CSV table of C-alpha atoms in Angstrom, one decimal:
chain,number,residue,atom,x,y,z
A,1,UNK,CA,-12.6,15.0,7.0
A,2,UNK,CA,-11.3,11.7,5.4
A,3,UNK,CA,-8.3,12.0,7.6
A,4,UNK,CA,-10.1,12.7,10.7
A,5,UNK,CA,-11.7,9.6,10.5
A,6,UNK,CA,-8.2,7.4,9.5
A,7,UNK,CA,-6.8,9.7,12.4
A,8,UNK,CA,-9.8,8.4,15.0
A,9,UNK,CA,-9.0,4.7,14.2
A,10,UNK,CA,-5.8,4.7,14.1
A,11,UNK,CA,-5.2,6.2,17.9
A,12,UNK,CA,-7.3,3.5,19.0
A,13,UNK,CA,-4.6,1.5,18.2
A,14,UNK,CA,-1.7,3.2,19.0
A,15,UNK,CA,-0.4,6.7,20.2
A,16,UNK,CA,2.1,9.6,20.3
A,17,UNK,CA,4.8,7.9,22.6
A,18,UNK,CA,4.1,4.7,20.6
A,19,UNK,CA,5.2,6.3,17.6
A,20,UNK,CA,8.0,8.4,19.3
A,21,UNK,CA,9.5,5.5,21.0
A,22,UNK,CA,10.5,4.2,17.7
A,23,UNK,CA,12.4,6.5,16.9
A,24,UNK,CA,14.3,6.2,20.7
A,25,UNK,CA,14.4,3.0,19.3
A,26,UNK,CA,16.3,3.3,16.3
A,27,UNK,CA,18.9,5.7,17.9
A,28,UNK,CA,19.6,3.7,20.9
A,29,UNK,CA,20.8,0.8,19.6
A,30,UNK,CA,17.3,-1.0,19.6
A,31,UNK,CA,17.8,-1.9,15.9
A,32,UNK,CA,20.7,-2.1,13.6
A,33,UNK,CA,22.5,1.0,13.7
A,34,UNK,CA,21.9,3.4,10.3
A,35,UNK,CA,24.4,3.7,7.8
A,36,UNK,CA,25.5,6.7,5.1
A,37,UNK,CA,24.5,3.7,2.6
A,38,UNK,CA,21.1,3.7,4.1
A,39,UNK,CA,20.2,7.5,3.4
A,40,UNK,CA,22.3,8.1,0.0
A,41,UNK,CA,23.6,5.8,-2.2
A,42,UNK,CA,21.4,3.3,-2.2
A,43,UNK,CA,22.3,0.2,-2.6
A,44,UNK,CA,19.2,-1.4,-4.6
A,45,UNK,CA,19.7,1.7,-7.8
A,46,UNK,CA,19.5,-0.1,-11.2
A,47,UNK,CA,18.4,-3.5,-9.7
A,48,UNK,CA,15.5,-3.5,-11.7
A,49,UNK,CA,17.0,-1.9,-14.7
A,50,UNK,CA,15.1,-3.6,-17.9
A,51,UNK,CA,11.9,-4.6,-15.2
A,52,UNK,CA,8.3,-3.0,-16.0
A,53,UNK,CA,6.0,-2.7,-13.2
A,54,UNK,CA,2.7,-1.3,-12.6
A,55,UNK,CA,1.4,0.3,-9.2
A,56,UNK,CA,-2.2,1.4,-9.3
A,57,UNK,CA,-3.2,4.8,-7.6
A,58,UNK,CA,-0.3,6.3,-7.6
A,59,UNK,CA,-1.1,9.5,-8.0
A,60,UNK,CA,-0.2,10.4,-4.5
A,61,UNK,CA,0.4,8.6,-0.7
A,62,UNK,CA,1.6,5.0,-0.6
A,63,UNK,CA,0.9,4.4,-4.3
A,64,UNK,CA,3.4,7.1,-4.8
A,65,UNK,CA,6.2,6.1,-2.8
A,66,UNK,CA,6.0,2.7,-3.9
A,67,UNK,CA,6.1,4.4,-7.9
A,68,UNK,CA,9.1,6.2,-6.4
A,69,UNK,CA,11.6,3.2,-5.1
A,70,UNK,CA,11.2,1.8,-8.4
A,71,UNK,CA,12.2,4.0,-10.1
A,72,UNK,CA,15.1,4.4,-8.3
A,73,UNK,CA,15.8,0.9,-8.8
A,74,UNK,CA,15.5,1.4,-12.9
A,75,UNK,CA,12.4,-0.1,-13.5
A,76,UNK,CA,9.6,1.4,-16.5
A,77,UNK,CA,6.8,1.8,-13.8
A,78,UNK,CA,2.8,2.7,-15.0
A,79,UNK,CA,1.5,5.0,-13.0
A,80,UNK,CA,-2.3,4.7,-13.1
A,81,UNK,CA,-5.3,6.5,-11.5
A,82,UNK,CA,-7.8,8.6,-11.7
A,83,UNK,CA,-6.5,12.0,-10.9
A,84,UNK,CA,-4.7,13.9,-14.5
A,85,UNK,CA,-3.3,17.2,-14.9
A,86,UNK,CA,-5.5,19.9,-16.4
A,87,UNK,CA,-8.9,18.1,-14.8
A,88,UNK,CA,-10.4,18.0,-11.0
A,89,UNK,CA,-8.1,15.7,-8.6
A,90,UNK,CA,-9.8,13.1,-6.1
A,91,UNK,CA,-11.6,14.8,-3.5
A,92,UNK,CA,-9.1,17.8,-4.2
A,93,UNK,CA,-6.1,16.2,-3.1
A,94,UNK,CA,-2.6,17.3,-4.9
A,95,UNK,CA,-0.7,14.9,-7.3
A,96,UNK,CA,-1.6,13.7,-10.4
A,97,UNK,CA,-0.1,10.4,-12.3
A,98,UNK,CA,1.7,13.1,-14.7
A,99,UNK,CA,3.4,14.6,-11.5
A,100,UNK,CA,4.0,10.8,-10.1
A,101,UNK,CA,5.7,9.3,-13.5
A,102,UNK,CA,7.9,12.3,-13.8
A,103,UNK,CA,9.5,12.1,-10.2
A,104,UNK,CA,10.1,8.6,-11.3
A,105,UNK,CA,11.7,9.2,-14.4
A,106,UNK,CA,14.2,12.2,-12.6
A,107,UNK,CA,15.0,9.1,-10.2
A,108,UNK,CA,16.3,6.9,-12.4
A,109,UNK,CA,13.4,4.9,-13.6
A,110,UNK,CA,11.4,5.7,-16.5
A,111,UNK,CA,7.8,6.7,-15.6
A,112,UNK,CA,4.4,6.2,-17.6
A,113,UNK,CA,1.3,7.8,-16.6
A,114,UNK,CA,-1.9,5.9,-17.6
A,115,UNK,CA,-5.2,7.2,-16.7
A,116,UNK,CA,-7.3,4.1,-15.3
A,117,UNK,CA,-10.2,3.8,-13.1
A,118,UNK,CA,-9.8,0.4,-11.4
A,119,UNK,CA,-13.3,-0.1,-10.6
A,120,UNK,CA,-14.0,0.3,-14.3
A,121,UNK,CA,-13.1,-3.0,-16.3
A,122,UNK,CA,-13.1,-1.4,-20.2
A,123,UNK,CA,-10.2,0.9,-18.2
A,124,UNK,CA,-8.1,-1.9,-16.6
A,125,UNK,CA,-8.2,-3.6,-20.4
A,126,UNK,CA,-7.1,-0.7,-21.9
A,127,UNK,CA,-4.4,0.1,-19.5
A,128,UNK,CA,-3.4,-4.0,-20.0
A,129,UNK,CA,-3.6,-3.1,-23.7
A,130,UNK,CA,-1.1,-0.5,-23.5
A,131,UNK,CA,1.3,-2.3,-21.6
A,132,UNK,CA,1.1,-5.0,-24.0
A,133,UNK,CA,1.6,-3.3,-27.2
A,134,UNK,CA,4.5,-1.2,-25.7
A,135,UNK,CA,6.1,-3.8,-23.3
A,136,UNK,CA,4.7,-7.0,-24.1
A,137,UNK,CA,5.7,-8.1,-20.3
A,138,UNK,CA,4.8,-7.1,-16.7
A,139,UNK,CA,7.4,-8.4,-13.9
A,140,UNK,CA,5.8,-6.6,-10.9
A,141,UNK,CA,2.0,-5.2,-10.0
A,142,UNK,CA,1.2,-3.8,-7.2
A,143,UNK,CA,-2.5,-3.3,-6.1
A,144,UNK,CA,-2.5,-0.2,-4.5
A,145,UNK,CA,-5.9,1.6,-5.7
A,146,UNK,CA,-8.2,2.0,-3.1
A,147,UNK,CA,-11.3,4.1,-3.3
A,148,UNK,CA,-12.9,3.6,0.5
A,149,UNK,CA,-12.3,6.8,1.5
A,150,UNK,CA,-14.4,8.4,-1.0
A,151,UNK,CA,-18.2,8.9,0.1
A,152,UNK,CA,-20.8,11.0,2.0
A,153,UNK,CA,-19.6,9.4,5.8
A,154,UNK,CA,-15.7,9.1,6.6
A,155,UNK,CA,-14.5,5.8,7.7
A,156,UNK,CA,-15.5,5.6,11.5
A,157,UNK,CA,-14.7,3.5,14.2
A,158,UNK,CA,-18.0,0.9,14.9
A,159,UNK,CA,-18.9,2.6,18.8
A,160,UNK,CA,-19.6,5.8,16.5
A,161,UNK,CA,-21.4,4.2,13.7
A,162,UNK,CA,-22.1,0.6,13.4
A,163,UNK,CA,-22.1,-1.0,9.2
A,164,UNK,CA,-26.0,-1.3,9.9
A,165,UNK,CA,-26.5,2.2,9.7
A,166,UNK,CA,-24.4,2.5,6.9
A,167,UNK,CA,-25.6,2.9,2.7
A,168,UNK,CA,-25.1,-0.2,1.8
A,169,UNK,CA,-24.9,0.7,-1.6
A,170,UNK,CA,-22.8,3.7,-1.2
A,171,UNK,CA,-19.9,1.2,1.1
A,172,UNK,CA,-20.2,-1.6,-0.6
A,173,UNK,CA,-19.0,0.3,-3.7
A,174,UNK,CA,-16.2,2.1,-1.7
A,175,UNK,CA,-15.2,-1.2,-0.5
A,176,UNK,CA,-15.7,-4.3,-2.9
A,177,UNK,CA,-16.1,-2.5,-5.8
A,178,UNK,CA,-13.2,0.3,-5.8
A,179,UNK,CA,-11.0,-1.8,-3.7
A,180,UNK,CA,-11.0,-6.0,-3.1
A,181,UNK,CA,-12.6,-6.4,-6.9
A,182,UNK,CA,-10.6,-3.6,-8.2
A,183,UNK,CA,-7.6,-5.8,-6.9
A,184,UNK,CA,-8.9,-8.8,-8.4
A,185,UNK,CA,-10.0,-8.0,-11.8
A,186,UNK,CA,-6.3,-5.7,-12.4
A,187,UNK,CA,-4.5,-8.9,-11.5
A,188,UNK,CA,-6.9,-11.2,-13.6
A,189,UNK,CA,-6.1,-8.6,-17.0
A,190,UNK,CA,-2.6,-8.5,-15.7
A,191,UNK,CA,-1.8,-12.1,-15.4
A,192,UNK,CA,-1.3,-13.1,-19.1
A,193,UNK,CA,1.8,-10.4,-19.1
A,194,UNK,CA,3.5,-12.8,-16.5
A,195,UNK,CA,2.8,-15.9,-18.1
A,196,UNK,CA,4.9,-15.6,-20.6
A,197,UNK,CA,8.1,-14.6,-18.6
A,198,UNK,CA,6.7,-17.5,-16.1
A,199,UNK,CA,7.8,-15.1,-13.2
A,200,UNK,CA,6.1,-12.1,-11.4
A,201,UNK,CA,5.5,-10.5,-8.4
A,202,UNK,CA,2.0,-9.5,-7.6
A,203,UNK,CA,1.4,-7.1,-4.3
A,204,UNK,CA,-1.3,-6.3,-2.4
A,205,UNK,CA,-1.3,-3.3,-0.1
A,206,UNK,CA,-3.9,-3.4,2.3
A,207,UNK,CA,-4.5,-2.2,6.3
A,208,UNK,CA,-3.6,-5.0,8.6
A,209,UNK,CA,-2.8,-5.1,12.0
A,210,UNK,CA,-1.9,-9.2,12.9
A,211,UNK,CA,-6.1,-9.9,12.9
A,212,UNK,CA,-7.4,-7.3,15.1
A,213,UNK,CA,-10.5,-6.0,14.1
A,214,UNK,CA,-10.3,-2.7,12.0
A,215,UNK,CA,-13.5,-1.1,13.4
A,216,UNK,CA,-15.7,-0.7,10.5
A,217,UNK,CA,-17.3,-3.8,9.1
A,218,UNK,CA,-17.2,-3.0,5.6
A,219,UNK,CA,-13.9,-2.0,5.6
A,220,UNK,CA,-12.2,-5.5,7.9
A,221,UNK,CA,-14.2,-7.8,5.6
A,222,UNK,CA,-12.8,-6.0,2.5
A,223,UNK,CA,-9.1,-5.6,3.5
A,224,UNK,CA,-9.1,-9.2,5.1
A,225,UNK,CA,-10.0,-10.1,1.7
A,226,UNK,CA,-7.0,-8.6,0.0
A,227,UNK,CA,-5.2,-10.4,2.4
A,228,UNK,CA,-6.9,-13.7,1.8
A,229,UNK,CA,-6.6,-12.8,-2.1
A,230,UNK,CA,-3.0,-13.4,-2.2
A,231,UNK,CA,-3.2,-16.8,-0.4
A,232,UNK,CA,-5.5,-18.8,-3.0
A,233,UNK,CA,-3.4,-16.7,-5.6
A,234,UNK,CA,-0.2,-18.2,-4.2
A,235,UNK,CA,-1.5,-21.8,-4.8
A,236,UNK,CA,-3.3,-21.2,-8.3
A,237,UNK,CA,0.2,-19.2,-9.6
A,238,UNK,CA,2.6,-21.5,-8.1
A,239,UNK,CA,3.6,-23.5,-11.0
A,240,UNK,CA,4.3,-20.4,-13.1
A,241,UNK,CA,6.7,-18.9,-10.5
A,242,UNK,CA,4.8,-16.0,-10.0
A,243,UNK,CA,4.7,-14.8,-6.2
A,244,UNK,CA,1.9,-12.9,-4.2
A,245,UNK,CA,2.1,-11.3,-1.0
A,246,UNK,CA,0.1,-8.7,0.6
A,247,UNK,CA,2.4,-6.0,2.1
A,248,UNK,CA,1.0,-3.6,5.0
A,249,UNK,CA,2.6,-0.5,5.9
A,250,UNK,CA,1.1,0.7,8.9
A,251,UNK,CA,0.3,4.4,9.6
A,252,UNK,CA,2.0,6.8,6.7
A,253,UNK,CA,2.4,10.2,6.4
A,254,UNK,CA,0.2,11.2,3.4
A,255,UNK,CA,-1.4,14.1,1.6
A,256,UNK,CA,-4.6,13.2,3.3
A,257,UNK,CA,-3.4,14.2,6.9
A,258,UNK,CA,-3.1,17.7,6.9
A,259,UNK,CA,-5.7,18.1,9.6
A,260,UNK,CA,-3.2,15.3,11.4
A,261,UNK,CA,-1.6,17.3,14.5
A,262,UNK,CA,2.4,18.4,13.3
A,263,UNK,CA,3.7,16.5,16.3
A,264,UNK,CA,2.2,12.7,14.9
A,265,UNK,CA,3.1,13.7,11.4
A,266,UNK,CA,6.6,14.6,12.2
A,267,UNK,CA,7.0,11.3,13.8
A,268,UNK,CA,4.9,8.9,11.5
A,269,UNK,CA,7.3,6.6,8.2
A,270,UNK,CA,7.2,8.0,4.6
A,271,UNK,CA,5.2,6.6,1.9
A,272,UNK,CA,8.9,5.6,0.4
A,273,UNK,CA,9.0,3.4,3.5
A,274,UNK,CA,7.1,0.5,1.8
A,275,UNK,CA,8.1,1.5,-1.3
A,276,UNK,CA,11.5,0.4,0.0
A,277,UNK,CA,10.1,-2.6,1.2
A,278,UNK,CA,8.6,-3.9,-2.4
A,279,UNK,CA,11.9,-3.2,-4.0
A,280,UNK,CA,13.6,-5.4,-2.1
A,281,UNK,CA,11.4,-8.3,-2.0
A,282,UNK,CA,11.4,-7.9,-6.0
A,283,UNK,CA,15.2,-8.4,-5.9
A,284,UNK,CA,15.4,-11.3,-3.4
A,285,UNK,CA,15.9,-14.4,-5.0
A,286,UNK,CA,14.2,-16.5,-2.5
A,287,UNK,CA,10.8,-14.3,-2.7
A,288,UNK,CA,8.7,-17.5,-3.7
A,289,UNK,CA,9.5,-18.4,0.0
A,290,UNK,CA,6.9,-15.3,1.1
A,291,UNK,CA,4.3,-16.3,-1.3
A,292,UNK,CA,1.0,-16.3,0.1
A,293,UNK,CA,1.5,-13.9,3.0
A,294,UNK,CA,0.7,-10.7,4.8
A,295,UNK,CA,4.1,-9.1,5.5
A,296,UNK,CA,4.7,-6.0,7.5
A,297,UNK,CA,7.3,-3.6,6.5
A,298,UNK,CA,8.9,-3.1,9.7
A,299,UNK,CA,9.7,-6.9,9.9
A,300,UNK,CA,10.4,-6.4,6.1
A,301,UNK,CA,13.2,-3.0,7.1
A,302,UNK,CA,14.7,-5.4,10.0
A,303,UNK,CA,14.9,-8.6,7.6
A,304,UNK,CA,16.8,-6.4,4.6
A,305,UNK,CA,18.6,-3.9,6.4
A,306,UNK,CA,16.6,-0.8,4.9
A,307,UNK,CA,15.1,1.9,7.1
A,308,UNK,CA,12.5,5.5,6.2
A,309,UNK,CA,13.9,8.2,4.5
A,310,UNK,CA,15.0,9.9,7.5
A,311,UNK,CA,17.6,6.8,8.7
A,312,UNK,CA,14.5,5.7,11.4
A,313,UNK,CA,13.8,1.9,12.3
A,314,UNK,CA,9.9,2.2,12.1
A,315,UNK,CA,8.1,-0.9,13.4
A,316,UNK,CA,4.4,0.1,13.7
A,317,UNK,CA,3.0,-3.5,13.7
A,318,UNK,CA,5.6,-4.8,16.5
A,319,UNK,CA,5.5,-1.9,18.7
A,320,UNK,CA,1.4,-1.6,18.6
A,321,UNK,CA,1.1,-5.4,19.5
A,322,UNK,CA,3.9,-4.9,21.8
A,323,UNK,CA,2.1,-2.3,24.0
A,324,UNK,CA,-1.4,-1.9,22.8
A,325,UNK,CA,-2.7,1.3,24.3
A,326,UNK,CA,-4.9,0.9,27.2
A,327,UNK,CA,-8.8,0.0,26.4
A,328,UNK,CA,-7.7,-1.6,23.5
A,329,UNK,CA,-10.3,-4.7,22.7
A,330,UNK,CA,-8.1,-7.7,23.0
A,331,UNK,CA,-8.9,-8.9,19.3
């Protein structure tokens, strides 16, 4: 039902040959042709070797891909959410933080699953705590958790159901408090791990499409402000040399698509796509320069010379404001 709804908004913005013409794209000499480096050995294994990150809901979809890539790249990556083997899994999806922090251990990394609620505040401290105690430093979060997809009504484009006839408490919950604060307060308990290295990366993944309205009022004002999050955090964290950026992936193949039709799933980037992307802004040594932005990860794959799993070029930002679909609102 959830995906359905992510399905509905989503083709308003783009379509089929949209996403198939992307991958014309990257086999025609559109984009930078793909490389046997690009698929196997990758080239950014052990970069992070002796780096301890944290991405929040991971337990499955973009969370987990993200998880994935660093590992790869030899980080000690936390692994939090809600779903843990042996107990009921969000909304009865598969994957649980055990099953996340294993793959990244088997890829190079060394994974730690932490149970953590992110709405929950006693749940981020303790996750904090145990980070401390074993680590005593974070060099990368990533704010992935995102609970707006949980409730009674799926997220729906505005013509359908407009925010007035909404719960108000039910979606302000989904959206504040298991998403923009659950953001916040993990990268308030979080900070005090950076300060003392006096470096960091702090990412925000959020749905973004370059300002067009995202069809549910709840959820534009809450994403916009993860975006916006990251800019007043790039001028507060400056002086300590700790970077924040918002990173969106556009639209990513995840276990909540099953009812997706096989012809837009074959087509659409892997979850390891952004995951991809965050490595390599971790390892760039001029990432302060992107501090305080929304990046996309197409722009990001062109910039760095890294492409999905399957060799593909996948620009879903460029190529939707490139050729918006017809009946498209203009904002």
């Amino acid at each position: 039902m959830v995906a359905k709804s992510i399905y509905r908004i989503v083709w308003v913005l783009t379509s089929v040959e949209l996403v198939e013409k992307e991958a014309i794209y990257a086999r025609h000499g559109d984009s930078p042709p793909v490389t046997k480096k690009m698929l196997g050995n990758h080239p950014w294994t052990g970069k992070l070797s002796g780096k301890v990150a944290m991405v929040t809901g991971s337990s499955r979809g973009v969370g987990k891909g993200i998880a994935l890539v660093l590992g790869e790249a030899g980080a000690t990556v936390y692994v939090t959410g809600r779903s843990v083997r042996g107990r009921p899994t969000t909304q009865g999806l598969p994957g649980t933080i055990e099953d996340t922090a294993e793959e990244v251990t088997s890829r190079g990394g060394k994974g730690i699953p932490v149970r953590c609620d992110h709405s929950r505040d006693a749940d981020i401290r303790h996750l904090i705590g145990v980070v401390r105690q074993k680590e005593r430093r974070l060099d990368i979060l990533v704010n992935n958790a995102f609970g707006g997809e949980e409730g009674r009504r799926q997220i729906l484009t505005y013509d359908e159901v407009p925010f007035w006839k909404h719960d108000f408490d039910e979606w302000w919950y989904r959206m504040f408090s298991a998403y923009l604060r659950a953001s916040l307060a993990t990268t308030f308990y979080a900070l005090p791990l950076m300060f003392k290295r006096r470096k960091g990366l702090i990412v925000n993944t959020l749905w973004w499409n370059r300002d067009r309205y995202l069809y549910d009022l709840f959820f534009d004002v809450a994403s916009s402000g993860v975006g916006r999050m990251v800019y007043g955090l790039s001028k507060e964290l400056h002086s300590k040399n700790i970077t924040a950026l918002a990173v969106s992936p556009g639209w990513t193949r995840t276990e909540r698509m099953s009812d997706v039709p096989s012809k837009v799933l074959s087509k659409l980037q892997s979850p390891e796509y952004i995951g991809r992307a965050i490595v390599y802004l971790a390892i760039d040594p001029n990432i302060m320069t992107k501090t305080g932005q929304i990046v996309e990860v197409g722009a990001l794959a062109k910039e760095y010379g890294f492409r999905n799993v399957d060799g593909r070029l996948i620009d879903y930002h460029g190529q939707v404001t490139k050729e918006p679909p017809a009946g498209t609102p203009p904002d």
